[in-house]
Amino acid sequence: MDDEAYIHEAISLAREAVENGNTPFGSLLVLDGEVIQRSRNTTLTGDDITAHPELKLARWAARELDAEECAETTMYTSTEPCEMCATAIQYAGLGRVVFSVSTGALADLRGSEAGFTCQELIDAKGGTTEIKGPVLEDEGLAVHEN
């Protein structure tokens, strides 16, 4: 599958998060062309402000994969990882992140100031994670708008 196909799935997971009573964020982790883990936002239903799907996947990868496997993974996510999640991704040593909605576009939609980008945080920590996005941003934004 290509990046867009995986981003479609991440956006679908974000829709599922909303259907389950949470805010619209979804992510999946891919290794060697196979989805090895999926996650949806559960911050509201889990009463846990840190239950972002990107953070949950980074924690899972750090526990379940060795460093070499982590470096070979790609995380696909419906929205660019926030500061907390980007730092966890860097510490977990994930190889690549592809996102749909950029930090700036989400801030514009919310009428707020944009935080740091994922790339800025990875760079500040001296990380090597490759960041790509936005991919299919209009489709990803539609989930936030609804």
Short mmCIF file of N, CA and C in Angstrom, two decimals:
data_model
loop_
_atom_site.label_atom_id
_atom_site.label_comp_id
_atom_site.label_asym_id
_atom_site.label_seq_id
_atom_site.Cartn_x
_atom_site.Cartn_y
_atom_site.Cartn_z
N MET A 1 0.85 -1.19 0.00
CA MET A 1 0.00 0.00 0.00
C MET A 1 0.88 1.25 0.00
N ASP A 2 0.31 2.35 -0.45
CA ASP A 2 1.06 3.59 -0.46
C ASP A 2 0.65 4.48 0.71
N ASP A 3 1.35 5.60 0.87
CA ASP A 3 1.08 6.50 1.99
C ASP A 3 -0.38 6.93 2.05
N GLU A 4 -0.97 7.25 0.90
CA GLU A 4 -2.35 7.72 0.91
C GLU A 4 -3.32 6.65 1.41
N ALA A 5 -3.10 5.42 1.06
CA ALA A 5 -3.99 4.34 1.52
C ALA A 5 -3.93 4.21 3.04
N TYR A 6 -2.73 4.29 3.60
CA TYR A 6 -2.60 4.21 5.06
C TYR A 6 -3.19 5.44 5.74
N ILE A 7 -3.04 6.61 5.12
CA ILE A 7 -3.63 7.83 5.68
C ILE A 7 -5.15 7.71 5.67
N HIS A 8 -5.72 7.12 4.62
CA HIS A 8 -7.17 6.89 4.62
C HIS A 8 -7.58 6.07 5.84
N GLU A 9 -6.80 5.05 6.17
CA GLU A 9 -7.13 4.23 7.34
C GLU A 9 -6.99 5.03 8.63
N ALA A 10 -5.95 5.86 8.73
CA ALA A 10 -5.79 6.70 9.93
C ALA A 10 -6.97 7.65 10.10
N ILE A 11 -7.44 8.22 9.01
CA ILE A 11 -8.61 9.10 9.07
C ILE A 11 -9.84 8.32 9.48
N SER A 12 -9.98 7.11 8.99
CA SER A 12 -11.09 6.25 9.40
C SER A 12 -11.04 5.96 10.90
N LEU A 13 -9.85 5.73 11.43
CA LEU A 13 -9.70 5.52 12.87
C LEU A 13 -10.09 6.78 13.65
N ALA A 14 -9.79 7.96 13.09
CA ALA A 14 -10.20 9.21 13.73
C ALA A 14 -11.72 9.32 13.77
N ARG A 15 -12.38 8.91 12.70
CA ARG A 15 -13.85 8.91 12.69
C ARG A 15 -14.40 7.97 13.76
N GLU A 16 -13.77 6.81 13.90
CA GLU A 16 -14.19 5.86 14.93
C GLU A 16 -14.02 6.45 16.33
N ALA A 17 -12.94 7.21 16.53
CA ALA A 17 -12.73 7.86 17.83
C ALA A 17 -13.91 8.78 18.15
N VAL A 18 -14.36 9.54 17.17
CA VAL A 18 -15.50 10.44 17.36
C VAL A 18 -16.76 9.63 17.67
N GLU A 19 -16.99 8.57 16.91
CA GLU A 19 -18.17 7.71 17.14
C GLU A 19 -18.18 7.13 18.56
N ASN A 20 -16.99 6.96 19.13
CA ASN A 20 -16.86 6.41 20.48
C ASN A 20 -16.85 7.49 21.56
N GLY A 21 -17.06 8.76 21.16
CA GLY A 21 -17.15 9.83 22.15
C GLY A 21 -15.87 10.59 22.42
N ASN A 22 -14.89 10.46 21.53
CA ASN A 22 -13.61 11.14 21.70
C ASN A 22 -13.38 12.16 20.60
N THR A 23 -12.28 12.86 20.68
CA THR A 23 -11.93 13.81 19.63
C THR A 23 -11.27 13.06 18.47
N PRO A 24 -11.27 13.65 17.26
CA PRO A 24 -10.95 12.92 16.03
C PRO A 24 -9.46 12.72 15.73
N PHE A 25 -8.89 11.71 16.36
CA PHE A 25 -7.50 11.38 16.10
C PHE A 25 -7.35 9.87 16.01
N GLY A 26 -6.64 9.41 14.97
CA GLY A 26 -6.40 7.98 14.79
C GLY A 26 -5.05 7.76 14.14
N SER A 27 -4.42 6.64 14.50
CA SER A 27 -3.07 6.35 14.01
C SER A 27 -2.87 4.85 13.83
N LEU A 28 -1.92 4.49 12.98
CA LEU A 28 -1.53 3.10 12.83
C LEU A 28 -0.03 3.01 12.64
N LEU A 29 0.52 1.87 13.00
CA LEU A 29 1.95 1.64 12.90
C LEU A 29 2.18 0.52 11.90
N VAL A 30 3.08 0.76 10.94
CA VAL A 30 3.34 -0.18 9.86
C VAL A 30 4.81 -0.60 9.90
N LEU A 31 5.03 -1.89 9.74
CA LEU A 31 6.37 -2.45 9.67
C LEU A 31 6.39 -3.45 8.52
N ASP A 32 7.32 -3.28 7.60
CA ASP A 32 7.45 -4.17 6.44
C ASP A 32 6.14 -4.32 5.67
N GLY A 33 5.43 -3.21 5.49
CA GLY A 33 4.19 -3.22 4.71
C GLY A 33 2.99 -3.81 5.41
N GLU A 34 3.11 -4.12 6.70
CA GLU A 34 2.01 -4.73 7.45
C GLU A 34 1.64 -3.82 8.62
N VAL A 35 0.34 -3.59 8.79
CA VAL A 35 -0.12 -2.84 9.96
C VAL A 35 0.06 -3.73 11.19
N ILE A 36 0.88 -3.27 12.13
CA ILE A 36 1.15 -4.08 13.32
C ILE A 36 0.39 -3.60 14.56
N GLN A 37 -0.13 -2.37 14.50
CA GLN A 37 -0.90 -1.85 15.63
C GLN A 37 -1.71 -0.65 15.17
N ARG A 38 -2.90 -0.51 15.75
CA ARG A 38 -3.79 0.62 15.47
C ARG A 38 -4.19 1.26 16.79
N SER A 39 -4.52 2.54 16.73
CA SER A 39 -4.97 3.21 17.94
C SER A 39 -5.88 4.38 17.59
N ARG A 40 -6.81 4.62 18.49
CA ARG A 40 -7.73 5.75 18.38
C ARG A 40 -7.58 6.61 19.62
N ASN A 41 -7.94 7.87 19.51
CA ASN A 41 -7.91 8.75 20.67
C ASN A 41 -8.93 8.25 21.70
N THR A 42 -8.52 8.22 22.97
CA THR A 42 -9.42 7.82 24.06
C THR A 42 -9.29 8.79 25.25
N THR A 43 -8.93 10.03 24.97
CA THR A 43 -8.71 10.99 26.05
C THR A 43 -9.98 11.26 26.85
N LEU A 44 -11.12 11.30 26.21
CA LEU A 44 -12.36 11.60 26.91
C LEU A 44 -12.96 10.37 27.58
N THR A 45 -13.10 9.30 26.82
CA THR A 45 -13.71 8.09 27.39
C THR A 45 -12.80 7.40 28.38
N GLY A 46 -11.51 7.58 28.25
CA GLY A 46 -10.56 6.97 29.18
C GLY A 46 -10.17 7.90 30.32
N ASP A 47 -10.70 9.13 30.28
CA ASP A 47 -10.40 10.13 31.30
C ASP A 47 -8.88 10.25 31.51
N ASP A 48 -8.16 10.32 30.37
CA ASP A 48 -6.70 10.37 30.40
C ASP A 48 -6.22 11.35 29.33
N ILE A 49 -5.73 12.49 29.77
CA ILE A 49 -5.32 13.53 28.82
C ILE A 49 -4.15 13.11 27.95
N THR A 50 -3.45 12.05 28.32
CA THR A 50 -2.30 11.58 27.52
C THR A 50 -2.66 10.46 26.57
N ALA A 51 -3.91 10.09 26.46
CA ALA A 51 -4.31 8.92 25.65
C ALA A 51 -4.45 9.26 24.17
N HIS A 52 -3.47 9.97 23.65
CA HIS A 52 -3.41 10.26 22.21
C HIS A 52 -2.96 8.98 21.50
N PRO A 53 -3.48 8.70 20.31
CA PRO A 53 -3.10 7.47 19.63
C PRO A 53 -1.61 7.40 19.28
N GLU A 54 -1.02 8.54 18.94
CA GLU A 54 0.40 8.54 18.59
C GLU A 54 1.26 8.17 19.80
N LEU A 55 0.91 8.71 20.96
CA LEU A 55 1.67 8.39 22.18
C LEU A 55 1.49 6.92 22.54
N LYS A 56 0.26 6.43 22.43
CA LYS A 56 0.02 5.02 22.75
C LYS A 56 0.81 4.10 21.82
N LEU A 57 0.89 4.44 20.54
CA LEU A 57 1.65 3.61 19.60
C LEU A 57 3.15 3.70 19.85
N ALA A 58 3.65 4.89 20.17
CA ALA A 58 5.08 5.04 20.46
C ALA A 58 5.45 4.22 21.70
N ARG A 59 4.61 4.27 22.71
CA ARG A 59 4.87 3.50 23.94
C ARG A 59 4.82 2.00 23.64
N TRP A 60 3.85 1.58 22.84
CA TRP A 60 3.74 0.17 22.49
C TRP A 60 4.99 -0.29 21.74
N ALA A 61 5.41 0.50 20.76
CA ALA A 61 6.58 0.13 19.96
C ALA A 61 7.83 0.03 20.83
N ALA A 62 8.01 0.98 21.74
CA ALA A 62 9.19 0.97 22.61
C ALA A 62 9.21 -0.27 23.50
N ARG A 63 8.03 -0.75 23.89
CA ARG A 63 7.93 -1.96 24.74
C ARG A 63 8.07 -3.24 23.95
N GLU A 64 7.45 -3.29 22.77
CA GLU A 64 7.27 -4.55 22.05
C GLU A 64 8.26 -4.81 20.91
N LEU A 65 8.92 -3.78 20.43
CA LEU A 65 9.85 -3.93 19.30
C LEU A 65 11.27 -3.62 19.75
N ASP A 66 12.23 -4.20 19.07
CA ASP A 66 13.61 -3.81 19.37
C ASP A 66 13.93 -2.53 18.60
N ALA A 67 15.08 -1.95 18.91
CA ALA A 67 15.44 -0.65 18.33
C ALA A 67 15.49 -0.69 16.81
N GLU A 68 16.00 -1.78 16.25
CA GLU A 68 16.08 -1.89 14.79
C GLU A 68 14.68 -1.92 14.17
N GLU A 69 13.77 -2.66 14.78
CA GLU A 69 12.39 -2.71 14.26
C GLU A 69 11.72 -1.34 14.38
N CYS A 70 11.91 -0.67 15.51
CA CYS A 70 11.33 0.68 15.67
C CYS A 70 11.80 1.60 14.56
N ALA A 71 13.08 1.53 14.24
CA ALA A 71 13.64 2.40 13.20
C ALA A 71 13.07 2.10 11.82
N GLU A 72 12.50 0.92 11.64
CA GLU A 72 11.93 0.52 10.34
C GLU A 72 10.43 0.81 10.25
N THR A 73 9.82 1.29 11.33
CA THR A 73 8.37 1.52 11.32
C THR A 73 8.01 2.86 10.69
N THR A 74 6.77 2.92 10.21
CA THR A 74 6.16 4.18 9.81
C THR A 74 4.86 4.32 10.57
N MET A 75 4.69 5.47 11.21
CA MET A 75 3.42 5.79 11.86
C MET A 75 2.62 6.66 10.90
N TYR A 76 1.39 6.25 10.63
CA TYR A 76 0.46 7.04 9.83
C TYR A 76 -0.57 7.60 10.79
N THR A 77 -0.81 8.90 10.71
CA THR A 77 -1.70 9.52 11.67
C THR A 77 -2.57 10.58 11.03
N SER A 78 -3.78 10.69 11.55
CA SER A 78 -4.76 11.59 10.95
C SER A 78 -4.40 13.06 11.11
N THR A 79 -3.60 13.37 12.13
CA THR A 79 -3.21 14.75 12.41
C THR A 79 -1.76 14.77 12.87
N GLU A 80 -1.04 15.79 12.51
CA GLU A 80 0.37 15.91 12.89
C GLU A 80 0.51 15.74 14.40
N PRO A 81 1.43 14.92 14.85
CA PRO A 81 1.61 14.70 16.28
C PRO A 81 1.90 15.99 17.04
N CYS A 82 1.28 16.11 18.21
CA CYS A 82 1.51 17.25 19.08
C CYS A 82 2.90 17.17 19.70
N GLU A 83 3.23 18.14 20.50
CA GLU A 83 4.55 18.19 21.13
C GLU A 83 4.82 16.96 21.99
N MET A 84 3.85 16.56 22.79
CA MET A 84 4.00 15.39 23.66
C MET A 84 4.25 14.13 22.83
N CYS A 85 3.45 13.95 21.81
CA CYS A 85 3.56 12.75 20.98
C CYS A 85 4.82 12.73 20.14
N ALA A 86 5.20 13.89 19.60
CA ALA A 86 6.43 13.97 18.80
C ALA A 86 7.64 13.59 19.63
N THR A 87 7.67 14.03 20.86
CA THR A 87 8.79 13.69 21.74
C THR A 87 8.81 12.19 22.02
N ALA A 88 7.65 11.60 22.26
CA ALA A 88 7.58 10.15 22.50
C ALA A 88 8.02 9.38 21.25
N ILE A 89 7.63 9.85 20.09
CA ILE A 89 8.03 9.21 18.83
C ILE A 89 9.55 9.24 18.69
N GLN A 90 10.14 10.38 19.01
CA GLN A 90 11.60 10.50 18.91
C GLN A 90 12.28 9.56 19.91
N TYR A 91 11.81 9.54 21.15
CA TYR A 91 12.42 8.67 22.16
C TYR A 91 12.23 7.19 21.83
N ALA A 92 11.12 6.84 21.20
CA ALA A 92 10.88 5.44 20.81
C ALA A 92 11.74 5.05 19.61
N GLY A 93 12.25 6.03 18.88
CA GLY A 93 13.10 5.75 17.73
C GLY A 93 12.35 5.31 16.49
N LEU A 94 11.10 5.77 16.34
CA LEU A 94 10.34 5.40 15.15
C LEU A 94 10.99 6.02 13.92
N GLY A 95 10.96 5.30 12.82
CA GLY A 95 11.68 5.71 11.63
C GLY A 95 11.03 6.81 10.82
N ARG A 96 9.70 6.82 10.82
CA ARG A 96 9.01 7.72 9.89
C ARG A 96 7.62 8.00 10.40
N VAL A 97 7.14 9.23 10.17
CA VAL A 97 5.77 9.63 10.48
C VAL A 97 5.18 10.29 9.26
N VAL A 98 3.98 9.87 8.88
CA VAL A 98 3.23 10.50 7.79
C VAL A 98 1.90 10.96 8.38
N PHE A 99 1.58 12.24 8.20
CA PHE A 99 0.35 12.77 8.79
C PHE A 99 -0.54 13.42 7.73
N SER A 100 -1.82 13.55 8.08
CA SER A 100 -2.78 14.20 7.19
C SER A 100 -2.89 15.69 7.50
N VAL A 101 -3.43 16.06 8.63
CA VAL A 101 -3.69 17.46 8.97
C VAL A 101 -2.48 18.06 9.68
N SER A 102 -2.02 19.19 9.17
CA SER A 102 -0.86 19.85 9.79
C SER A 102 -1.26 20.59 11.06
N THR A 103 -0.27 20.83 11.89
CA THR A 103 -0.45 21.61 13.12
C THR A 103 -1.05 22.97 12.79
N GLY A 104 -0.53 23.60 11.75
CA GLY A 104 -1.01 24.93 11.37
C GLY A 104 -2.45 24.93 10.90
N ALA A 105 -2.82 23.94 10.09
CA ALA A 105 -4.20 23.86 9.60
C ALA A 105 -5.18 23.61 10.74
N LEU A 106 -4.80 22.77 11.69
CA LEU A 106 -5.68 22.50 12.84
C LEU A 106 -5.81 23.76 13.70
N ALA A 107 -4.73 24.47 13.91
CA ALA A 107 -4.79 25.72 14.68
C ALA A 107 -5.68 26.73 13.99
N ASP A 108 -5.57 26.85 12.67
CA ASP A 108 -6.43 27.76 11.92
C ASP A 108 -7.90 27.39 12.10
N LEU A 109 -8.20 26.11 12.02
CA LEU A 109 -9.58 25.64 12.18
C LEU A 109 -10.11 25.97 13.57
N ARG A 110 -9.27 25.81 14.57
CA ARG A 110 -9.67 26.06 15.96
C ARG A 110 -9.61 27.54 16.34
N GLY A 111 -8.99 28.35 15.50
CA GLY A 111 -8.81 29.76 15.83
C GLY A 111 -7.79 29.96 16.94
N SER A 112 -6.77 29.14 16.94
CA SER A 112 -5.74 29.22 17.99
C SER A 112 -4.36 29.36 17.36
N GLU A 113 -3.38 29.53 18.20
CA GLU A 113 -1.99 29.61 17.75
C GLU A 113 -1.46 28.20 17.51
N ALA A 114 -0.68 28.04 16.46
CA ALA A 114 -0.06 26.74 16.18
C ALA A 114 1.10 26.52 17.14
N GLY A 115 1.23 25.30 17.59
CA GLY A 115 2.38 24.95 18.43
C GLY A 115 3.56 24.60 17.54
N PHE A 116 4.53 23.95 18.13
CA PHE A 116 5.68 23.50 17.36
C PHE A 116 5.25 22.38 16.42
N THR A 117 5.91 22.29 15.29
CA THR A 117 5.63 21.17 14.39
C THR A 117 6.36 19.93 14.88
N CYS A 118 5.94 18.81 14.40
CA CYS A 118 6.60 17.55 14.73
C CYS A 118 8.06 17.60 14.30
N GLN A 119 8.32 18.10 13.12
CA GLN A 119 9.68 18.18 12.61
C GLN A 119 10.56 19.05 13.50
N GLU A 120 10.03 20.18 13.95
CA GLU A 120 10.80 21.07 14.83
C GLU A 120 11.20 20.36 16.12
N LEU A 121 10.29 19.59 16.68
CA LEU A 121 10.59 18.88 17.93
C LEU A 121 11.57 17.74 17.72
N ILE A 122 11.39 16.99 16.64
CA ILE A 122 12.33 15.91 16.34
C ILE A 122 13.73 16.49 16.16
N ASP A 123 13.82 17.58 15.41
CA ASP A 123 15.11 18.23 15.18
C ASP A 123 15.72 18.75 16.49
N ALA A 124 14.90 19.37 17.34
CA ALA A 124 15.39 19.92 18.61
C ALA A 124 15.97 18.84 19.51
N LYS A 125 15.44 17.63 19.41
CA LYS A 125 15.91 16.51 20.23
C LYS A 125 17.05 15.74 19.55
N GLY A 126 17.43 16.17 18.35
CA GLY A 126 18.50 15.48 17.63
C GLY A 126 18.07 14.15 17.05
N GLY A 127 16.77 14.01 16.83
CA GLY A 127 16.22 12.75 16.31
C GLY A 127 16.42 12.61 14.82
N THR A 128 16.15 11.42 14.34
CA THR A 128 16.32 11.12 12.91
C THR A 128 15.02 10.69 12.24
N THR A 129 13.91 10.74 12.97
CA THR A 129 12.62 10.35 12.40
C THR A 129 12.29 11.23 11.20
N GLU A 130 11.95 10.59 10.08
CA GLU A 130 11.54 11.32 8.88
C GLU A 130 10.07 11.71 9.02
N ILE A 131 9.75 12.96 8.72
CA ILE A 131 8.38 13.46 8.84
C ILE A 131 7.89 13.84 7.45
N LYS A 132 6.68 13.38 7.11
CA LYS A 132 6.08 13.70 5.82
C LYS A 132 4.64 14.14 6.04
N GLY A 133 4.25 15.22 5.41
CA GLY A 133 2.87 15.67 5.48
C GLY A 133 2.79 17.15 5.19
N PRO A 134 1.63 17.64 4.97
CA PRO A 134 0.35 16.92 5.03
C PRO A 134 0.07 16.07 3.79
N VAL A 135 -0.69 15.02 4.01
CA VAL A 135 -1.14 14.10 2.96
C VAL A 135 -2.66 14.02 3.08
N LEU A 136 -3.38 14.29 2.02
CA LEU A 136 -4.85 14.27 2.01
C LEU A 136 -5.42 15.17 3.12
N GLU A 137 -4.86 16.36 3.23
CA GLU A 137 -5.24 17.25 4.33
C GLU A 137 -6.72 17.65 4.31
N ASP A 138 -7.28 17.90 3.15
CA ASP A 138 -8.70 18.27 3.08
C ASP A 138 -9.59 17.17 3.66
N GLU A 139 -9.28 15.93 3.33
CA GLU A 139 -10.05 14.80 3.87
C GLU A 139 -9.88 14.71 5.39
N GLY A 140 -8.68 14.91 5.86
CA GLY A 140 -8.45 14.86 7.30
C GLY A 140 -9.13 16.01 8.02
N LEU A 141 -9.09 17.20 7.43
CA LEU A 141 -9.76 18.36 8.03
C LEU A 141 -11.27 18.16 8.13
N ALA A 142 -11.85 17.48 7.16
CA ALA A 142 -13.29 17.25 7.18
C ALA A 142 -13.74 16.53 8.45
N VAL A 143 -12.91 15.63 8.97
CA VAL A 143 -13.26 14.93 10.21
C VAL A 143 -13.27 15.91 11.37
N HIS A 144 -12.33 16.83 11.40
CA HIS A 144 -12.30 17.84 12.47
C HIS A 144 -13.45 18.83 12.33
N GLU A 145 -13.79 19.17 11.12
CA GLU A 145 -14.88 20.13 10.89
C GLU A 145 -16.23 19.56 11.29
N ASN A 146 -16.40 18.26 11.12
CA ASN A 146 -17.67 17.63 11.46
C ASN A 146 -17.78 17.38 12.94
#
